[in-house]
Amino acid sequence: MTYLYYPGCSLKGTGRGYEESLLAVFDALQLPWAEVKDWNCCGATAYMAVDEVKAFTLAARNLAIAREQGGETAQVIAPCSACYLVLCKAQHVIHDAPEIGARITDALGAAQLTYGPRVQVRHPLDVLINDVGTERLAAAATAPLRGRRVACYYGCQMVRPYATFDDQYAPTSMDRVLRAMGAETVDWPLKTRCCGGTLTGTIEDVGLRLNYILLREAKKRGADAIATACPLCQFNLECYQDKISAVYGASRLPVLYFSQFMGMALGLSEARLGIQRNFVPLAAAV
Amino acid sequence: MSDGTFQPRIVAFFCNWCTYTAADLAGISRMSYAANVRVVRLMCSGRLDPQFVVAALRQGADGVLIGGCHPGDCHYQVGNHKALRRFTLLKRLLGQLGIEDERVRLEWIAASEGDKVQRVINEMVAQVRALGPLGLTAIPRPHGEAAAVPPCCAE
Amino acid sequence: MSKPKVGFYWCASCGGCEEAIVDLAADILGVVAAVDIVFWPCAMDFKRADVEAMADGEMAVCFVNGAVRTSEQLEMAELLRRKAGLIVAFGSCAHTGGIPGLANLYSREGVLAAAYDAAFATVNPEGMRPQTEYAAPEGTVTLPELHETVKKLDQVIPVEYYLPGCPPPVKLITGALGAILEGTLPPKGSILAPEIALCSECPRKDSKPEKLDFTAFKRPHQIIADPALCLLAQGLLCLGPSTRAGCDAPCITGNMPCTGCGGPLEGTKDLGTNALSAAASVLEATDEASIAVGLAEVPDPAGAFYRYSLPASLLYAKKGS
Amino acid sequence: MATLGPNQGDAVRIGVYICHCGINIAGKVDVADVTQFAASLPGVVVARDYKFMCSDPGQELIQQDIREHGLNRIVVASCSPLMHEATFRRAAAEGGINPFFFQMANIREHVSWVTADKAAATEKSRALVAAAVSRVGGHEALERQRVAVKPDVLVVGGGIAGIHAALTLADSGKTVYLVEREPTIGGHMAKFDKTFPTLDCAACILTPKMSLVRQHPNITLWTYAEVADVSGYVGNFSVTVRRKPRYVIEDRCVGCNACVEACVFKEGKFADEFNYGLAKRKPVYMPFPQATPSVVLIDPATCLHFKTGKCKQACKAACERDAIDFDQRDELVEIEVGAIVVATGFQPFDAERVPEYGYGQYPGVYTSLEVERLVNASGPTGGEITLRDGRVPKAVGIIHCVGSRDHATNKYCSRVCCMYSLKLAHLVKERTGAEIYNFYIDMRTPGKGYEEFYDKLLEEGVHFIRGRAAEVTDWTMTPDEEGKLVIRAEDTLIGAVRRIPVDMVVLSVGLEAQADAGEVRRLFNISCSHEGWFLERHPKLAPVSTFTDGVFLAGACQGPKDIPDTVAQAGAAAAEAMALIDKGYVELEPNTAFIDEERCSGCKTCIAMCPYSAISFIADARVARVNEALCKGCGTCVAACPSAAAQQHLFTDDQIFDEIAGVLSYV
Amino acid sequence: MSDGQMPRKITYEADLDPHFAEEIAASARGEQLFQCIQCGTCGGACPVSPYMDLTPRRIIAMTRAGYKAEVLKSHTIWLCASCYACTVACPKAVRITDVMYALKQRAIRDGVYPKRFPVPVLAREFFQGVLTTGRNNELPLLIKMYLKTNIFKMLGQAVMGLRLFLTGRIGLKQERIAARRGEKGDLRTIMAAVDRGAPAKGGPSQ
């Protein structure tokens, strides 16, 4: 079975390193994938603030296309937390609110698309833990991440409110994956505390404070880097570090996608994993 | 009620221990629901003779609801299993005779599930209302003076 | 004193009931000796005009077999009703609708389409249908009209007595004739057959266990039935428990299960669902999945339980037909 | 004694009575219309409506009409038959007709209370009355079978509810079997230090009752035992009790603890169940010093002898009375009882199910029951309130409603947590002087002296923050939070989010039905609510009865309740059981099946239907026959009988067909 | 507060909108709104609540009471970062995040959001952009947002923008999806069909 990769807008832009590393990891683990053809934006959080039905229709179009491409039970991989949440949420709404569901399926029908209720939306961590398994991961780690102390940061929308593959407050899937790759992960209570999402771009002072709290606590718990599973989390935590330092005086901490760490453990080059795109060099981790 | 919408008639057969009690609980809890269902109390869903179902349909019911204890909870151990066997075969037979699936329904409703009584009744009334009257083909009667009515279909 | 006049007529039927009269064999001579047969189109050359010529009530008794589906059958039934003092619904079709009654599972148009369009050997590109009237050069030709549904006899005319069976067993026919001649008929409306189920006279009754433990029904072609053991105990759907006795179980003697031609017992409101209840009850299965498996080989419950009685059932016919 | 009424052949003369039930029915149903309609039905001689049919004058009305109008059938349209069928049958009987010439139409629970529209309610009432009238004409005169009641009582569960019920029954001279699955009676109450709001010592009021149970000549106490099977019916239950092996002969052990001291484990090594793991015990142990019976037991899961077979059995050697028996096995005991009191109690909510409060993750987070043990003078710390690291807390947060009032856990209020949280707040403050913060949604103190207790706590300077705590974490923002647990909550009265650093968090866990309530329920053939609490027959009028006659409920197995309510209910359950037994007999509902042998073809279809083996095949007559003493009246055989030969009294085919015709005859 | 005059803090029933709560509950599929017991778990769980003028709990209370004007102009609804912490923590299963979305939609519809407050502008621009191209293009989106809100702030972001450009994390090219009008899966056809299928004006059906 081929996983249908739904990149979403960010993995083609600010989150390019996520796409590069994740697909490299999938290849290295021999997980077959194909990009969803002609996908569109999931709608993200902003869309729901304007028109809810259109937001879910946008998301549902992707699921309809995936169904066309991969059949009734196609498996869509949504690495971006926002995409993952929105696609899941659209499925829930279509199922739970039949009147909205009917409008959406009718609208898709107008463009000759059929909504696929059985298409599965999955996060790559779900695939890595449940389809691959930590034993296989550990076996594949040719350059294990020994000596690295990573704080796994899951962010909010990956586990809340729809994910069923991990705990909503204290998730462990990323920790298990990175531990299988040889890293040490630090236990910290802020794994799912929000990074502020788009607030960092809109109401900067609020966003900076939220990210400062996360960076400070990760460092306090002895982490030498943070691993994320969401392009917006990575962007907020990493690209604003200069500003955060300017306001709060904190020192710097590299923030990588979990897939970049995995790629390193699998022996892939930093360039292939997009690590050079980061503002805070990995070397900053001492 | 008299606004011209079709008001289906539904006969319900509820077992004394679970579903009838649940319907009482719905009452005690003042859970308002559609008034179209009239309950006939049986001691156990195992008492339900499929003839009761077709008799109700023939006599003007647009739907029949059967309520029993959840499997494993029968007050008489396994009466509801028997009800399920008969119901399964009856449903197939009724389907062959053009009677829509929604019209005859079996639900396991425990004594504590007053809310389920409410939900199931409202749901079923809406479904049967959407289907419209049952509309069984009328049974013909002989012209002329009424002679002996054969006992097999005396009504 | 003149011999009582007797008539025989067939409506929608297979002719088996006529055979049953012939099966009286030597006894038929006794019948002929005792009564005056004034109408029997199947065996003797009588015409409708002969009946019309009779005075009302002239015939003492008329045995009518077959169900009623056409305008001709209806007219004849009504005519015979006028001419006969007693009408005996003879055989399953007249009694409860019989095999022809299963056509009530389909609409009239469905039946016609099956015969005139869909049948394998039919070529009918114009979609022709039988006409009730046709202007031929020789004059107008008429055909009886096919009714929407099949009716049992007492749904078109009042009936005094019923002789169940497909066809009625010789024993019952003889008994009925005797009762007519001796004037020992039971009250009108009676079924001239024993008031008990077939199990009571089944040759295998002693082999039936108190608890059947089959988990799935089987069909006769799927097993080689033990010729001595109760067929239900072998998982075959035998309607003996819910069917009126009187036939001495020839089918079971022939190692085939009872299919219910004897019709319903007193106290039965609806033969099919009554038989269904008994049959489904004894199946050893408790959860939905195993019940579905157990009932898989009853693929046509309407056909199985209403084989001879759909027009007599509370449901009468498929909805909308 | 049942009175026989007119013969079947007599003309049916029906009286119909429509009850207003105050405004319960009349407020929704046009009773005058229904009465008028009833009067028009065939066979109805008189139809009346009345304010309260179940009242004395209401019943008298029926009896007067029976006399004056020669009624021989009665229909009452009022509440549920489960509520007042017995009342009206009795009224009919006292009026001189057979009590089963009666039918009830339920126009309250099934109509007026559940129907929004008045016209619809009236129409539905007409239909139900028509059905009852249609059916009652075909009713037959029946007699109840009278069966003697077994005089003994089984009490299941040895917490305060079971103890109180058992003592009450035993004091009245009944023989009581008290079965408790733990090695000692006492239940949860035995773990408490003080009880609210009086702050009297739990042990001081409980342990005397425990020893009374042990000594009472009328009580047979089986601890470490479970009910394995129950059969029979009201007044005549057969019960099998399984006594689990404690590997100590109960009659020989005097509780001297010499074996415990002699055990090869020099120190306690295994989590002590009684103290929720806050203390350690040995494989051979006394559950707690006041355990009743005062008999030790051996835990085979930890005992070296059972695990390896290589123990030198120091315990056995140490016992002067040779009470230790490693070969003990399960023992099954059969008893016959007339009534059963189920008092199986509750289990505390598992705090790990609310991960945001950090139980099991942060050592400073405790459940309320653990704190009960900490404050208890006979507890693992001797009543010293110290944290797991030995520190005395300076600030304590008590989080209410853990596992209560939450759709994700339990929707209901556990009723006791506010009060015990106040009690613990008082005790902890008294012993440590710590600052105490209560995080609550609503303070619920409705009980005698309860609000006064709350007032006292307010005076003592305990902090009350009206807001459900969102999380307990150990990440810090300010220097004073360092090394502390931080509770984050919105103080809703202020409208601000607060972070409060504390040393100890107490989770006020709610009460839940026992994990095996579902199995226990099946054992006794009683019902459970959604949440697993045993369902009482009527929430107000039959709060200790169940839908199975002869089985009564006591204590928290029926729903969360505090000690005073538990004891009151236990007394009530005991009284109900006594009333049943002292009457000496029960009258069985005559809804049994029977077979018309004329119609029976001997097809045996019915025989396999019966779960009670009440039907047998009579070979000579080639018919089936029902043993009405064994028949419980489900009617499953009747529905299966293809000859209409099997019928059920009160539910014959004809009666049900008449009722169906009746409900459908409305306009 | 003008000279000598105390602000009035009483609400007359006539000042409130009695239908507001039902409208919001319906559009958020939030019948649970009426189940709220004001326990404050949402505010306690919310990482952004310290910055809100009204805690989420108060938003719900005021929505239920009909304080439409106050609720729609509050910063709270625009500060909600959609992290769903409140929603999963709520003991009464109120979908607080969805209630916030419903309030945002309502505020945009009624045009009462703070004009220079960038969040609603971002949402609207994002919406338009995706409708046109099918994709979100981060750079043009941000430029538009800053142009419409605070042009000086954009200058402050220039350094970061340059770095993103240099690391290949933003581009100038507009991404768009291939499906064009009339083709299978065409986005405009779909969105036009959504509009056609919309219930008659006045918000959600029923």
mmCIF file with all atom_site columns, C-alpha atoms in Angstrom, chain A residues 74-138:
data_model
loop_
_atom_site.group_PDB
_atom_site.id
_atom_site.type_symbol
_atom_site.label_atom_id
_atom_site.label_alt_id
_atom_site.label_comp_id
_atom_site.label_asym_id
_atom_site.label_entity_id
_atom_site.label_seq_id
_atom_site.pdbx_PDB_ins_code
_atom_site.Cartn_x
_atom_site.Cartn_y
_atom_site.Cartn_z
_atom_site.occupancy
_atom_site.B_iso_or_equiv
_atom_site.pdbx_formal_charge
_atom_site.auth_seq_id
_atom_site.auth_comp_id
_atom_site.auth_asym_id
_atom_site.auth_atom_id
_atom_site.pdbx_PDB_model_num
ATOM 1  C CA . ALA A 1 74  ? -6.692  5.395  0.998   1.00 0.00 ? 74  ALA A CA 1
ATOM 2  C CA . GLN A 1 75  ? -4.289  6.441  3.745   1.00 0.00 ? 75  GLN A CA 1
ATOM 3  C CA . VAL A 1 76  ? -3.423  10.116 3.702   1.00 0.00 ? 76  VAL A CA 1
ATOM 4  C CA . ILE A 1 77  ? -0.319  11.221 5.543   1.00 0.00 ? 77  ILE A CA 1
ATOM 5  C CA . ALA A 1 78  ? -0.685  14.758 6.879   1.00 0.00 ? 78  ALA A CA 1
ATOM 6  C CA . PRO A 1 79  ? 2.596   15.821 8.522   1.00 0.00 ? 79  PRO A CA 1
ATOM 7  C CA . CYS A 1 80  ? 1.556   19.398 9.335   1.00 0.00 ? 80  CYS A CA 1
ATOM 8  C CA . SER A 1 81  ? -0.407  19.486 12.583  1.00 0.00 ? 81  SER A CA 1
ATOM 9  C CA . ALA A 1 82  ? -2.867  22.052 11.290  1.00 0.00 ? 82  ALA A CA 1
ATOM 10 C CA . CYS A 1 83  ? -3.530  20.035 8.145   1.00 0.00 ? 83  CYS A CA 1
ATOM 11 C CA . TYR A 1 84  ? -3.882  16.882 10.199  1.00 0.00 ? 84  TYR A CA 1
ATOM 12 C CA . LEU A 1 85  ? -6.392  18.511 12.521  1.00 0.00 ? 85  LEU A CA 1
ATOM 13 C CA . VAL A 1 86  ? -8.403  20.189 9.789   1.00 0.00 ? 86  VAL A CA 1
ATOM 14 C CA . LEU A 1 87  ? -8.681  17.050 7.663   1.00 0.00 ? 87  LEU A CA 1
ATOM 15 C CA . CYS A 1 88  ? -9.735  15.034 10.720  1.00 0.00 ? 88  CYS A CA 1
ATOM 16 C CA . LYS A 1 89  ? -12.147 17.728 11.799  1.00 0.00 ? 89  LYS A CA 1
ATOM 17 C CA . ALA A 1 90  ? -13.775 17.869 8.371   1.00 0.00 ? 90  ALA A CA 1
ATOM 18 C CA . GLN A 1 91  ? -14.349 14.117 8.566   1.00 0.00 ? 91  GLN A CA 1
ATOM 19 C CA . HIS A 1 92  ? -15.914 14.450 12.007  1.00 0.00 ? 92  HIS A CA 1
ATOM 20 C CA . VAL A 1 93  ? -18.183 17.309 10.976  1.00 0.00 ? 93  VAL A CA 1
ATOM 21 C CA . ILE A 1 94  ? -19.348 15.581 7.808   1.00 0.00 ? 94  ILE A CA 1
ATOM 22 C CA . HIS A 1 95  ? -20.123 12.508 9.861   1.00 0.00 ? 95  HIS A CA 1
ATOM 23 C CA . ASP A 1 96  ? -21.699 14.215 12.880  1.00 0.00 ? 96  ASP A CA 1
ATOM 24 C CA . ALA A 1 97  ? -23.608 17.031 11.174  1.00 0.00 ? 97  ALA A CA 1
ATOM 25 C CA . PRO A 1 98  ? -25.428 15.408 8.251   1.00 0.00 ? 98  PRO A CA 1
ATOM 26 C CA . GLU A 1 99  ? -26.898 18.680 6.978   1.00 0.00 ? 99  GLU A CA 1
ATOM 27 C CA . ILE A 1 100 ? -23.423 20.193 6.610   1.00 0.00 ? 100 ILE A CA 1
ATOM 28 C CA . GLY A 1 101 ? -22.103 16.902 5.275   1.00 0.00 ? 101 GLY A CA 1
ATOM 29 C CA . ALA A 1 102 ? -24.751 16.878 2.579   1.00 0.00 ? 102 ALA A CA 1
ATOM 30 C CA . ARG A 1 103 ? -23.872 20.392 1.468   1.00 0.00 ? 103 ARG A CA 1
ATOM 31 C CA . ILE A 1 104 ? -20.230 19.454 1.244   1.00 0.00 ? 104 ILE A CA 1
ATOM 32 C CA . THR A 1 105 ? -20.710 16.205 -0.626  1.00 0.00 ? 105 THR A CA 1
ATOM 33 C CA . ASP A 1 106 ? -23.142 17.919 -3.008  1.00 0.00 ? 106 ASP A CA 1
ATOM 34 C CA . ALA A 1 107 ? -20.643 20.693 -3.671  1.00 0.00 ? 107 ALA A CA 1
ATOM 35 C CA . LEU A 1 108 ? -17.907 18.164 -4.403  1.00 0.00 ? 108 LEU A CA 1
ATOM 36 C CA . GLY A 1 109 ? -20.302 16.360 -6.661  1.00 0.00 ? 109 GLY A CA 1
ATOM 37 C CA . ALA A 1 110 ? -20.704 19.556 -8.686  1.00 0.00 ? 110 ALA A CA 1
ATOM 38 C CA . ALA A 1 111 ? -17.051 19.124 -9.659  1.00 0.00 ? 111 ALA A CA 1
ATOM 39 C CA . GLN A 1 112 ? -17.438 15.372 -10.236 1.00 0.00 ? 112 GLN A CA 1
ATOM 40 C CA . LEU A 1 113 ? -15.737 14.441 -6.967  1.00 0.00 ? 113 LEU A CA 1
ATOM 41 C CA . THR A 1 114 ? -16.957 11.861 -4.480  1.00 0.00 ? 114 THR A CA 1
ATOM 42 C CA . TYR A 1 115 ? -16.220 12.321 -0.813  1.00 0.00 ? 115 TYR A CA 1
ATOM 43 C CA . GLY A 1 116 ? -14.568 9.295  0.744   1.00 0.00 ? 116 GLY A CA 1
ATOM 44 C CA . PRO A 1 117 ? -15.751 8.724  4.290   1.00 0.00 ? 117 PRO A CA 1
ATOM 45 C CA . ARG A 1 118 ? -13.387 5.813  4.764   1.00 0.00 ? 118 ARG A CA 1
ATOM 46 C CA . VAL A 1 119 ? -10.239 7.585  3.703   1.00 0.00 ? 119 VAL A CA 1
ATOM 47 C CA . GLN A 1 120 ? -7.901  7.528  6.694   1.00 0.00 ? 120 GLN A CA 1
ATOM 48 C CA . VAL A 1 121 ? -6.035  10.614 7.779   1.00 0.00 ? 121 VAL A CA 1
ATOM 49 C CA . ARG A 1 122 ? -2.818  9.721  9.566   1.00 0.00 ? 122 ARG A CA 1
ATOM 50 C CA . HIS A 1 123 ? 0.059   11.517 11.110  1.00 0.00 ? 123 HIS A CA 1
ATOM 51 C CA . PRO A 1 124 ? 3.543   10.277 10.165  1.00 0.00 ? 124 PRO A CA 1
ATOM 52 C CA . LEU A 1 125 ? 4.273   9.538  13.833  1.00 0.00 ? 125 LEU A CA 1
ATOM 53 C CA . ASP A 1 126 ? 1.247   7.238  13.872  1.00 0.00 ? 126 ASP A CA 1
ATOM 54 C CA . VAL A 1 127 ? 2.671   5.418  10.864  1.00 0.00 ? 127 VAL A CA 1
ATOM 55 C CA . LEU A 1 128 ? 6.151   5.189  12.358  1.00 0.00 ? 128 LEU A CA 1
ATOM 56 C CA . ILE A 1 129 ? 4.931   3.859  15.695  1.00 0.00 ? 129 ILE A CA 1
ATOM 57 C CA . ASN A 1 130 ? 2.138   1.586  14.558  1.00 0.00 ? 130 ASN A CA 1
ATOM 58 C CA . ASP A 1 131 ? 3.023   0.491  11.040  1.00 0.00 ? 131 ASP A CA 1
ATOM 59 C CA . VAL A 1 132 ? 6.815   0.395  11.305  1.00 0.00 ? 132 VAL A CA 1
ATOM 60 C CA . GLY A 1 133 ? 7.368   -0.058 15.030  1.00 0.00 ? 133 GLY A CA 1
ATOM 61 C CA . THR A 1 134 ? 10.229  0.992  17.218  1.00 0.00 ? 134 THR A CA 1
ATOM 62 C CA . GLU A 1 135 ? 12.067  -2.289 16.781  1.00 0.00 ? 135 GLU A CA 1
ATOM 63 C CA . ARG A 1 136 ? 12.409  -1.805 13.054  1.00 0.00 ? 136 ARG A CA 1
ATOM 64 C CA . LEU A 1 137 ? 13.342  1.830  13.586  1.00 0.00 ? 137 LEU A CA 1
ATOM 65 C CA . ALA A 1 138 ? 16.052  0.945  16.036  1.00 0.00 ? 138 ALA A CA 1
#
